[in-house]
DNA sequence: CACACTTACGATATTCGTAAGGATT
DNA sequence: AATCCTTACGAATATCGTAAGTGTG
């Protein structure tokens, strides 16, 4: 039993005429006749009673009609769906991104993506930097956005931005009047930062230790928003990735360029080598790079690459 | 997209190896490779990522697996069902039979049929003789069992039995002592019979009128069982088709051969000419004729043909 | 006799298997 | 070097359309 045979059967069953059906099928009468004959022989009995003058369904043919209809409908739907996936009229991407990215740059990017591929579903996993690597490695997601891995992580990294740390100070602090600030100066204030397992916290401590400096940590949180709110309310100062500048300002804190040392690290897309991206994932990857380019023009604090 | 392609896809998706899959498909590696390639080209994208060392599903391929499974399962089920219908492992027959037949000879016949074709559904329409003709004519049923039509009814008739009228008298009547009885004698008793539209009633009156006799009707019913019960309780006598002898005896009445005149008429199978019988209907038809033959040997009152 | 399905047959297209090629372990 | 998928190519097979055949109204 082949798809062609069932399509032919349905066409004949509908019109009850070989002559009419063979036009719809773009087939000669003889070919149609043979096709039906082959189907009948394959199934072991007649589906139509036909003399030269009229065509009618047998009882078994009658039974096949609804089955055939369902079969062909399902068949066409499946084919359609697959084709839609390939043409990105449908589909699904899974993405893991670290919170600072997921909460700041990602939303407008997703908006662009959605505008271009409205039926493609995007699942965003807003997880900490380490888990981004883990999820990509375990193939729980196709794409990850995170800091560039330090150790060779067996993951492919495509840089998007060069992110540097900026200082965050209360609006009413005298420091808020400066254009930029040195770490040495900043660290004379009570320091508010993320809790230890955080990549950001670890990065900070490593870089500063190398320069013989130490964080005068006064308050710790595991959420960047809390850090921002604490700074805004005058409890102390902080240093965060430039990526979060917008968020900090929204929370009522002031941001300054930080130097001596400039601490920076690439943020980019992580993929698992050898695992081919779905068409949908590839499209999202492309949008991520395009949007990066767009930002380069408008020029934010974090520098696109 | 063809059935063969999808089967090939599933085989490869399951084993994740072309080499293994091609054995299950009874196909050479190259043919399988081309089949998958054709499927991929037809759908517009890759379903497997494959280097010589391992084969893996793409995201789209992953999406196709459940679809393909359902598609193939439905396909095979449909094919199976049709094949079962043709081999009478399944199916459905519709039959209309007049009550005297449906209630007496038919049940053991259906038992034989069911024993032979356990999965074939039989729908019996127990309707009066005229409606049997009507239902066959309207193709509401494939087969009918009824008296031979008088007027050319445009239906095909295959005789099964020659049924003759027998006398039914109360057990305690002096008539019950006789071996046989003439109509003239029977008609001296109060007569119980079916109501007018009945074919049996009309037949009786027509035949007797031709011989100058008339039914001394005392009681009328539209059900044969009621007639039997009335006779059994001594209200009068009746004459019924020999087909109903068993039923009459069960109701407590006595049956006698009736003569002068012998009124007889063929009972047989009605079909609509030009309408091919389903395999199931043909099988039931055959059983009806076989059972008739079996009865000829054991020899009942109504004579098989 | 005209219409509609079937059968016959030659041409075309598809599919298959063998064999060679290429890549990975 | 061995394994496994792909590509190439000739052979077998299947499918198609034209045309002749058949039966029915």
PDB file of C-alpha atoms in Angstrom, chain B residues 16-232:
ATOM      1  CA  UNK B  16      20.975   5.251  14.688  1.00  0.00           C
ATOM      2  CA  UNK B  17      22.890   3.241  12.143  1.00  0.00           C
ATOM      3  CA  UNK B  18      22.372   2.882   8.428  1.00  0.00           C
ATOM      4  CA  UNK B  19      24.145  -0.458   8.421  1.00  0.00           C
ATOM      5  CA  UNK B  20      21.823  -1.971  11.012  1.00  0.00           C
ATOM      6  CA  UNK B  21      18.697  -0.390   9.573  1.00  0.00           C
ATOM      7  CA  UNK B  22      19.325  -1.597   6.052  1.00  0.00           C
ATOM      8  CA  UNK B  23      19.200  -5.210   7.191  1.00  0.00           C
ATOM      9  CA  UNK B  24      15.829  -4.756   8.822  1.00  0.00           C
ATOM     10  CA  UNK B  25      14.617  -3.063   5.666  1.00  0.00           C
ATOM     11  CA  UNK B  26      16.094  -5.702   3.341  1.00  0.00           C
ATOM     12  CA  UNK B  27      17.873  -2.969   1.499  1.00  0.00           C
ATOM     13  CA  UNK B  28      21.453  -2.249   0.578  1.00  0.00           C
ATOM     14  CA  UNK B  29      23.256   0.547   2.372  1.00  0.00           C
ATOM     15  CA  UNK B  30      23.423   2.642  -0.732  1.00  0.00           C
ATOM     16  CA  UNK B  31      19.710   2.354  -1.434  1.00  0.00           C
ATOM     17  CA  UNK B  32      18.933   3.322   2.153  1.00  0.00           C
ATOM     18  CA  UNK B  33      21.287   6.252   1.941  1.00  0.00           C
ATOM     19  CA  UNK B  34      19.559   7.483  -1.207  1.00  0.00           C
ATOM     20  CA  UNK B  35      16.118   6.951   0.304  1.00  0.00           C
ATOM     21  CA  UNK B  36      16.936   9.091   3.332  1.00  0.00           C
ATOM     22  CA  UNK B  37      18.547  11.663   1.109  1.00  0.00           C
ATOM     23  CA  UNK B  38      15.426  11.849  -1.044  1.00  0.00           C
ATOM     24  CA  UNK B  39      13.243  12.255   2.046  1.00  0.00           C
ATOM     25  CA  UNK B  40      15.433  15.046   3.339  1.00  0.00           C
ATOM     26  CA  UNK B  41      15.386  16.821   0.018  1.00  0.00           C
ATOM     27  CA  UNK B  42      11.642  16.445  -0.196  1.00  0.00           C
ATOM     28  CA  UNK B  43      11.164  18.008   3.211  1.00  0.00           C
ATOM     29  CA  UNK B  44      13.741  20.701   2.678  1.00  0.00           C
ATOM     30  CA  UNK B  45      16.290  19.969   5.377  1.00  0.00           C
ATOM     31  CA  UNK B  46      18.425  17.390   7.116  1.00  0.00           C
ATOM     32  CA  UNK B  47      16.913  14.819   9.450  1.00  0.00           C
ATOM     33  CA  UNK B  48      20.150  13.185  10.509  1.00  0.00           C
ATOM     34  CA  UNK B  49      23.597  14.552  11.113  1.00  0.00           C
ATOM     35  CA  UNK B  50      25.903  11.813  10.038  1.00  0.00           C
ATOM     36  CA  UNK B  51      29.579  11.435   9.621  1.00  0.00           C
ATOM     37  CA  UNK B  52      30.986   8.024   8.933  1.00  0.00           C
ATOM     38  CA  UNK B  53      31.315   7.262  12.597  1.00  0.00           C
ATOM     39  CA  UNK B  54      27.947   8.073  14.064  1.00  0.00           C
ATOM     40  CA  UNK B  55      24.436   9.003  13.120  1.00  0.00           C
ATOM     41  CA  UNK B  56      22.266  11.375  15.151  1.00  0.00           C
ATOM     42  CA  UNK B  57      18.890  12.989  14.718  1.00  0.00           C
ATOM     43  CA  UNK B  58      18.661  16.701  14.066  1.00  0.00           C
ATOM     44  CA  UNK B  59      16.087  18.711  15.997  1.00  0.00           C
ATOM     45  CA  UNK B  60      13.733  18.387  13.037  1.00  0.00           C
ATOM     46  CA  UNK B  61      14.381  14.674  12.815  1.00  0.00           C
ATOM     47  CA  UNK B  62      13.576  14.428  16.490  1.00  0.00           C
ATOM     48  CA  UNK B  63      10.292  16.154  15.785  1.00  0.00           C
ATOM     49  CA  UNK B  64       9.519  13.721  12.988  1.00  0.00           C
ATOM     50  CA  UNK B  65      10.016  10.577  15.059  1.00  0.00           C
ATOM     51  CA  UNK B  66       6.712  10.681  16.957  1.00  0.00           C
ATOM     52  CA  UNK B  67       4.861  11.844  13.849  1.00  0.00           C
ATOM     53  CA  UNK B  68       6.352   9.053  11.779  1.00  0.00           C
ATOM     54  CA  UNK B  69       5.569   6.463  14.417  1.00  0.00           C
ATOM     55  CA  UNK B  70       1.915   7.473  14.457  1.00  0.00           C
ATOM     56  CA  UNK B  71       1.767   7.661  10.693  1.00  0.00           C
ATOM     57  CA  UNK B  72       3.178   4.179  10.183  1.00  0.00           C
ATOM     58  CA  UNK B  73       1.112   2.670  12.980  1.00  0.00           C
ATOM     59  CA  UNK B  74      -2.089   4.116  11.526  1.00  0.00           C
ATOM     60  CA  UNK B  75      -1.056   3.018   8.102  1.00  0.00           C
ATOM     61  CA  UNK B  76      -0.418  -0.564   9.131  1.00  0.00           C
ATOM     62  CA  UNK B  77      -3.594  -0.692  11.180  1.00  0.00           C
ATOM     63  CA  UNK B  78      -5.688   0.489   8.275  1.00  0.00           C
ATOM     64  CA  UNK B  79      -4.067  -2.007   5.957  1.00  0.00           C
ATOM     65  CA  UNK B  80      -4.633  -4.760   8.484  1.00  0.00           C
ATOM     66  CA  UNK B  81      -8.245  -3.875   8.980  1.00  0.00           C
ATOM     67  CA  UNK B  82      -8.979  -3.895   5.275  1.00  0.00           C
ATOM     68  CA  UNK B  83      -7.206  -7.182   4.817  1.00  0.00           C
ATOM     69  CA  UNK B  84      -9.152  -8.631   7.728  1.00  0.00           C
ATOM     70  CA  UNK B  85     -12.382  -7.563   6.132  1.00  0.00           C
ATOM     71  CA  UNK B  86     -11.470  -9.349   2.967  1.00  0.00           C
ATOM     72  CA  UNK B  87     -10.483 -12.486   4.828  1.00  0.00           C
ATOM     73  CA  UNK B  88     -13.598 -12.310   6.984  1.00  0.00           C
ATOM     74  CA  UNK B  89     -11.638 -11.970  10.153  1.00  0.00           C
ATOM     75  CA  UNK B  90     -13.696  -8.875  10.585  1.00  0.00           C
ATOM     76  CA  UNK B  91     -16.605  -7.216   8.905  1.00  0.00           C
ATOM     77  CA  UNK B  92     -20.288  -6.567   9.044  1.00  0.00           C
ATOM     78  CA  UNK B  93     -23.356  -7.940   7.328  1.00  0.00           C
ATOM     79  CA  UNK B  94     -26.826  -6.532   7.463  1.00  0.00           C
ATOM     80  CA  UNK B  95     -29.729  -8.884   7.051  1.00  0.00           C
ATOM     81  CA  UNK B  96     -33.482  -8.400   7.039  1.00  0.00           C
ATOM     82  CA  UNK B  97     -35.670 -11.408   7.726  1.00  0.00           C
ATOM     83  CA  UNK B  98     -39.370 -11.898   8.261  1.00  0.00           C
ATOM     84  CA  UNK B  99     -40.243 -12.663  11.868  1.00  0.00           C
ATOM     85  CA  UNK B 100     -41.193 -16.303  11.294  1.00  0.00           C
ATOM     86  CA  UNK B 101     -37.749 -16.977   9.878  1.00  0.00           C
ATOM     87  CA  UNK B 102     -35.844 -14.657  12.176  1.00  0.00           C
ATOM     88  CA  UNK B 103     -37.394 -16.285  15.223  1.00  0.00           C
ATOM     89  CA  UNK B 104     -37.183 -19.927  14.204  1.00  0.00           C
ATOM     90  CA  UNK B 105     -34.567 -21.037  11.717  1.00  0.00           C
ATOM     91  CA  UNK B 106     -32.261 -18.062  11.832  1.00  0.00           C
ATOM     92  CA  UNK B 107     -30.783 -18.310  15.353  1.00  0.00           C
ATOM     93  CA  UNK B 108     -29.032 -21.673  14.846  1.00  0.00           C
ATOM     94  CA  UNK B 109     -27.830 -20.500  11.439  1.00  0.00           C
ATOM     95  CA  UNK B 110     -26.307 -17.390  12.989  1.00  0.00           C
ATOM     96  CA  UNK B 111     -24.675 -19.588  15.584  1.00  0.00           C
ATOM     97  CA  UNK B 112     -22.959 -21.557  12.835  1.00  0.00           C
ATOM     98  CA  UNK B 113     -21.949 -18.344  11.099  1.00  0.00           C
ATOM     99  CA  UNK B 114     -20.564 -16.823  14.251  1.00  0.00           C
ATOM    100  CA  UNK B 115     -18.608 -19.961  15.053  1.00  0.00           C
ATOM    101  CA  UNK B 116     -16.971 -19.738  11.657  1.00  0.00           C
ATOM    102  CA  UNK B 117     -16.428 -15.949  11.529  1.00  0.00           C
ATOM    103  CA  UNK B 118     -16.325 -14.807  15.152  1.00  0.00           C
ATOM    104  CA  UNK B 119     -15.369 -11.204  14.415  1.00  0.00           C
ATOM    105  CA  UNK B 120     -17.957 -10.546  11.740  1.00  0.00           C
ATOM    106  CA  UNK B 121     -20.794  -8.448  13.037  1.00  0.00           C
ATOM    107  CA  UNK B 122     -24.289  -9.433  11.920  1.00  0.00           C
ATOM    108  CA  UNK B 123     -27.164  -6.985  12.158  1.00  0.00           C
ATOM    109  CA  UNK B 124     -30.547  -8.670  11.886  1.00  0.00           C
ATOM    110  CA  UNK B 125     -33.625  -6.630  11.046  1.00  0.00           C
ATOM    111  CA  UNK B 126     -36.649  -8.567  12.180  1.00  0.00           C
ATOM    112  CA  UNK B 127     -39.311  -6.927  10.013  1.00  0.00           C
ATOM    113  CA  UNK B 128     -42.448  -7.988   8.185  1.00  0.00           C
ATOM    114  CA  UNK B 129     -42.168  -9.604   4.781  1.00  0.00           C
ATOM    115  CA  UNK B 130     -42.863  -6.439   2.791  1.00  0.00           C
ATOM    116  CA  UNK B 131     -40.263  -4.451   4.663  1.00  0.00           C
ATOM    117  CA  UNK B 132     -37.698  -7.127   3.912  1.00  0.00           C
ATOM    118  CA  UNK B 133     -38.147  -6.399   0.214  1.00  0.00           C
ATOM    119  CA  UNK B 134     -38.058  -2.697   0.831  1.00  0.00           C
ATOM    120  CA  UNK B 135     -34.860  -2.797   2.864  1.00  0.00           C
ATOM    121  CA  UNK B 136     -33.066  -4.847   0.239  1.00  0.00           C
ATOM    122  CA  UNK B 137     -34.292  -2.532  -2.491  1.00  0.00           C
ATOM    123  CA  UNK B 138     -33.112   0.549  -0.573  1.00  0.00           C
ATOM    124  CA  UNK B 139     -29.783  -1.088   0.190  1.00  0.00           C
ATOM    125  CA  UNK B 140     -30.440  -0.714   3.887  1.00  0.00           C
ATOM    126  CA  UNK B 141     -29.437  -4.377   4.085  1.00  0.00           C
ATOM    127  CA  UNK B 142     -27.352  -6.559   1.857  1.00  0.00           C
ATOM    128  CA  UNK B 143     -29.457  -9.703   2.271  1.00  0.00           C
ATOM    129  CA  UNK B 144     -33.116 -10.432   2.922  1.00  0.00           C
ATOM    130  CA  UNK B 145     -34.916 -13.627   3.815  1.00  0.00           C
ATOM    131  CA  UNK B 146     -38.583 -13.664   2.839  1.00  0.00           C
ATOM    132  CA  UNK B 147     -41.234 -15.367   0.759  1.00  0.00           C
ATOM    133  CA  UNK B 148     -40.635 -15.459  -2.937  1.00  0.00           C
ATOM    134  CA  UNK B 149     -41.960 -12.211  -4.352  1.00  0.00           C
ATOM    135  CA  UNK B 150     -45.033 -12.630  -6.566  1.00  0.00           C
ATOM    136  CA  UNK B 151     -44.796  -9.630  -8.792  1.00  0.00           C
ATOM    137  CA  UNK B 152     -41.450  -9.218 -10.489  1.00  0.00           C
ATOM    138  CA  UNK B 153     -39.892  -7.207  -7.730  1.00  0.00           C
ATOM    139  CA  UNK B 154     -36.602  -6.295  -9.423  1.00  0.00           C
ATOM    140  CA  UNK B 155     -34.904  -8.327  -6.724  1.00  0.00           C
ATOM    141  CA  UNK B 156     -32.966 -11.551  -7.142  1.00  0.00           C
ATOM    142  CA  UNK B 157     -34.489 -14.491  -5.286  1.00  0.00           C
ATOM    143  CA  UNK B 158     -32.611 -17.650  -4.321  1.00  0.00           C
ATOM    144  CA  UNK B 159     -35.043 -20.255  -2.911  1.00  0.00           C
ATOM    145  CA  UNK B 160     -34.067 -22.031   0.296  1.00  0.00           C
ATOM    146  CA  UNK B 161     -37.157 -23.803   1.582  1.00  0.00           C
ATOM    147  CA  UNK B 162     -40.589 -24.723   0.299  1.00  0.00           C
ATOM    148  CA  UNK B 163     -42.850 -23.739   3.135  1.00  0.00           C
ATOM    149  CA  UNK B 164     -46.426 -25.023   3.396  1.00  0.00           C
ATOM    150  CA  UNK B 165     -49.221 -24.061   5.722  1.00  0.00           C
ATOM    151  CA  UNK B 166     -49.936 -26.373   8.629  1.00  0.00           C
ATOM    152  CA  UNK B 167     -52.899 -26.485  10.953  1.00  0.00           C
ATOM    153  CA  UNK B 168     -52.520 -25.464  14.586  1.00  0.00           C
ATOM    154  CA  UNK B 169     -55.071 -26.827  17.060  1.00  0.00           C
ATOM    155  CA  UNK B 170     -55.357 -26.985  20.861  1.00  0.00           C
ATOM    156  CA  UNK B 171     -53.675 -30.025  22.418  1.00  0.00           C
ATOM    157  CA  UNK B 172     -56.922 -31.123  24.053  1.00  0.00           C
ATOM    158  CA  UNK B 173     -59.008 -30.744  20.886  1.00  0.00           C
ATOM    159  CA  UNK B 174     -60.315 -33.927  19.244  1.00  0.00           C
ATOM    160  CA  UNK B 175     -58.626 -32.692  16.078  1.00  0.00           C
ATOM    161  CA  UNK B 176     -55.254 -33.186  17.788  1.00  0.00           C
ATOM    162  CA  UNK B 177     -55.753 -36.928  17.443  1.00  0.00           C
ATOM    163  CA  UNK B 178     -55.689 -36.760  13.637  1.00  0.00           C
ATOM    164  CA  UNK B 179     -52.576 -37.266  11.519  1.00  0.00           C
ATOM    165  CA  UNK B 180     -53.658 -34.723   8.955  1.00  0.00           C
ATOM    166  CA  UNK B 181     -56.588 -32.508   8.270  1.00  0.00           C
ATOM    167  CA  UNK B 182     -58.395 -30.906   5.330  1.00  0.00           C
ATOM    168  CA  UNK B 183     -59.039 -27.159   5.204  1.00  0.00           C
ATOM    169  CA  UNK B 184     -62.766 -27.846   5.044  1.00  0.00           C
ATOM    170  CA  UNK B 185     -62.629 -29.578   8.438  1.00  0.00           C
ATOM    171  CA  UNK B 186     -60.329 -26.999  10.024  1.00  0.00           C
ATOM    172  CA  UNK B 187     -62.497 -24.091   9.005  1.00  0.00           C
ATOM    173  CA  UNK B 188     -65.411 -25.406  11.039  1.00  0.00           C
ATOM    174  CA  UNK B 189     -63.564 -24.225  14.147  1.00  0.00           C
ATOM    175  CA  UNK B 190     -63.275 -20.616  15.295  1.00  0.00           C
ATOM    176  CA  UNK B 191     -60.233 -19.249  13.441  1.00  0.00           C
ATOM    177  CA  UNK B 192     -57.401 -17.204  14.917  1.00  0.00           C
ATOM    178  CA  UNK B 193     -54.986 -15.466  12.618  1.00  0.00           C
ATOM    179  CA  UNK B 194     -52.743 -12.498  11.978  1.00  0.00           C
ATOM    180  CA  UNK B 195     -54.105  -9.075  11.179  1.00  0.00           C
ATOM    181  CA  UNK B 196     -54.670  -7.949   7.590  1.00  0.00           C
ATOM    182  CA  UNK B 197     -51.570  -6.273   6.296  1.00  0.00           C
ATOM    183  CA  UNK B 198     -49.668  -9.475   7.031  1.00  0.00           C
ATOM    184  CA  UNK B 199     -48.451 -11.392   4.006  1.00  0.00           C
ATOM    185  CA  UNK B 200     -49.420 -14.672   5.651  1.00  0.00           C
ATOM    186  CA  UNK B 201     -52.992 -13.497   6.163  1.00  0.00           C
ATOM    187  CA  UNK B 202     -53.295 -12.183   2.644  1.00  0.00           C
ATOM    188  CA  UNK B 203     -51.883 -15.395   1.193  1.00  0.00           C
ATOM    189  CA  UNK B 204     -54.337 -17.512   3.130  1.00  0.00           C
ATOM    190  CA  UNK B 205     -57.360 -15.509   2.049  1.00  0.00           C
ATOM    191  CA  UNK B 206     -56.301 -15.440  -1.571  1.00  0.00           C
ATOM    192  CA  UNK B 207     -55.780 -19.179  -1.828  1.00  0.00           C
ATOM    193  CA  UNK B 208     -58.959 -20.088   0.053  1.00  0.00           C
ATOM    194  CA  UNK B 209     -61.084 -17.630  -1.872  1.00  0.00           C
ATOM    195  CA  UNK B 210     -59.866 -19.290  -5.075  1.00  0.00           C
ATOM    196  CA  UNK B 211     -61.285 -22.541  -3.725  1.00  0.00           C
ATOM    197  CA  UNK B 212     -64.495 -20.925  -2.555  1.00  0.00           C
ATOM    198  CA  UNK B 213     -63.621 -21.045   1.126  1.00  0.00           C
ATOM    199  CA  UNK B 214     -63.596 -18.267   3.697  1.00  0.00           C
ATOM    200  CA  UNK B 215     -61.839 -17.828   7.046  1.00  0.00           C
ATOM    201  CA  UNK B 216     -64.246 -17.818  10.027  1.00  0.00           C
ATOM    202  CA  UNK B 217     -62.006 -15.293  11.805  1.00  0.00           C
ATOM    203  CA  UNK B 218     -62.758 -15.007  15.495  1.00  0.00           C
ATOM    204  CA  UNK B 219     -59.597 -13.403  16.833  1.00  0.00           C
ATOM    205  CA  UNK B 220     -56.790 -11.427  15.179  1.00  0.00           C
ATOM    206  CA  UNK B 221     -53.334 -10.554  16.387  1.00  0.00           C
ATOM    207  CA  UNK B 222     -50.316  -8.994  14.785  1.00  0.00           C
ATOM    208  CA  UNK B 223     -47.957 -11.413  16.448  1.00  0.00           C
ATOM    209  CA  UNK B 224     -47.566 -15.091  15.717  1.00  0.00           C
ATOM    210  CA  UNK B 225     -46.731 -15.879  19.335  1.00  0.00           C
ATOM    211  CA  UNK B 226     -50.074 -14.475  20.432  1.00  0.00           C
ATOM    212  CA  UNK B 227     -51.854 -16.605  17.852  1.00  0.00           C
ATOM    213  CA  UNK B 228     -50.065 -19.662  19.201  1.00  0.00           C
ATOM    214  CA  UNK B 229     -50.937 -18.855  22.782  1.00  0.00           C
ATOM    215  CA  UNK B 230     -54.584 -18.278  21.872  1.00  0.00           C
ATOM    216  CA  UNK B 231     -54.794 -21.652  20.131  1.00  0.00           C
ATOM    217  CA  UNK B 232     -53.040 -23.369  23.037  1.00  0.00           C
TER     218      UNK B 232
END
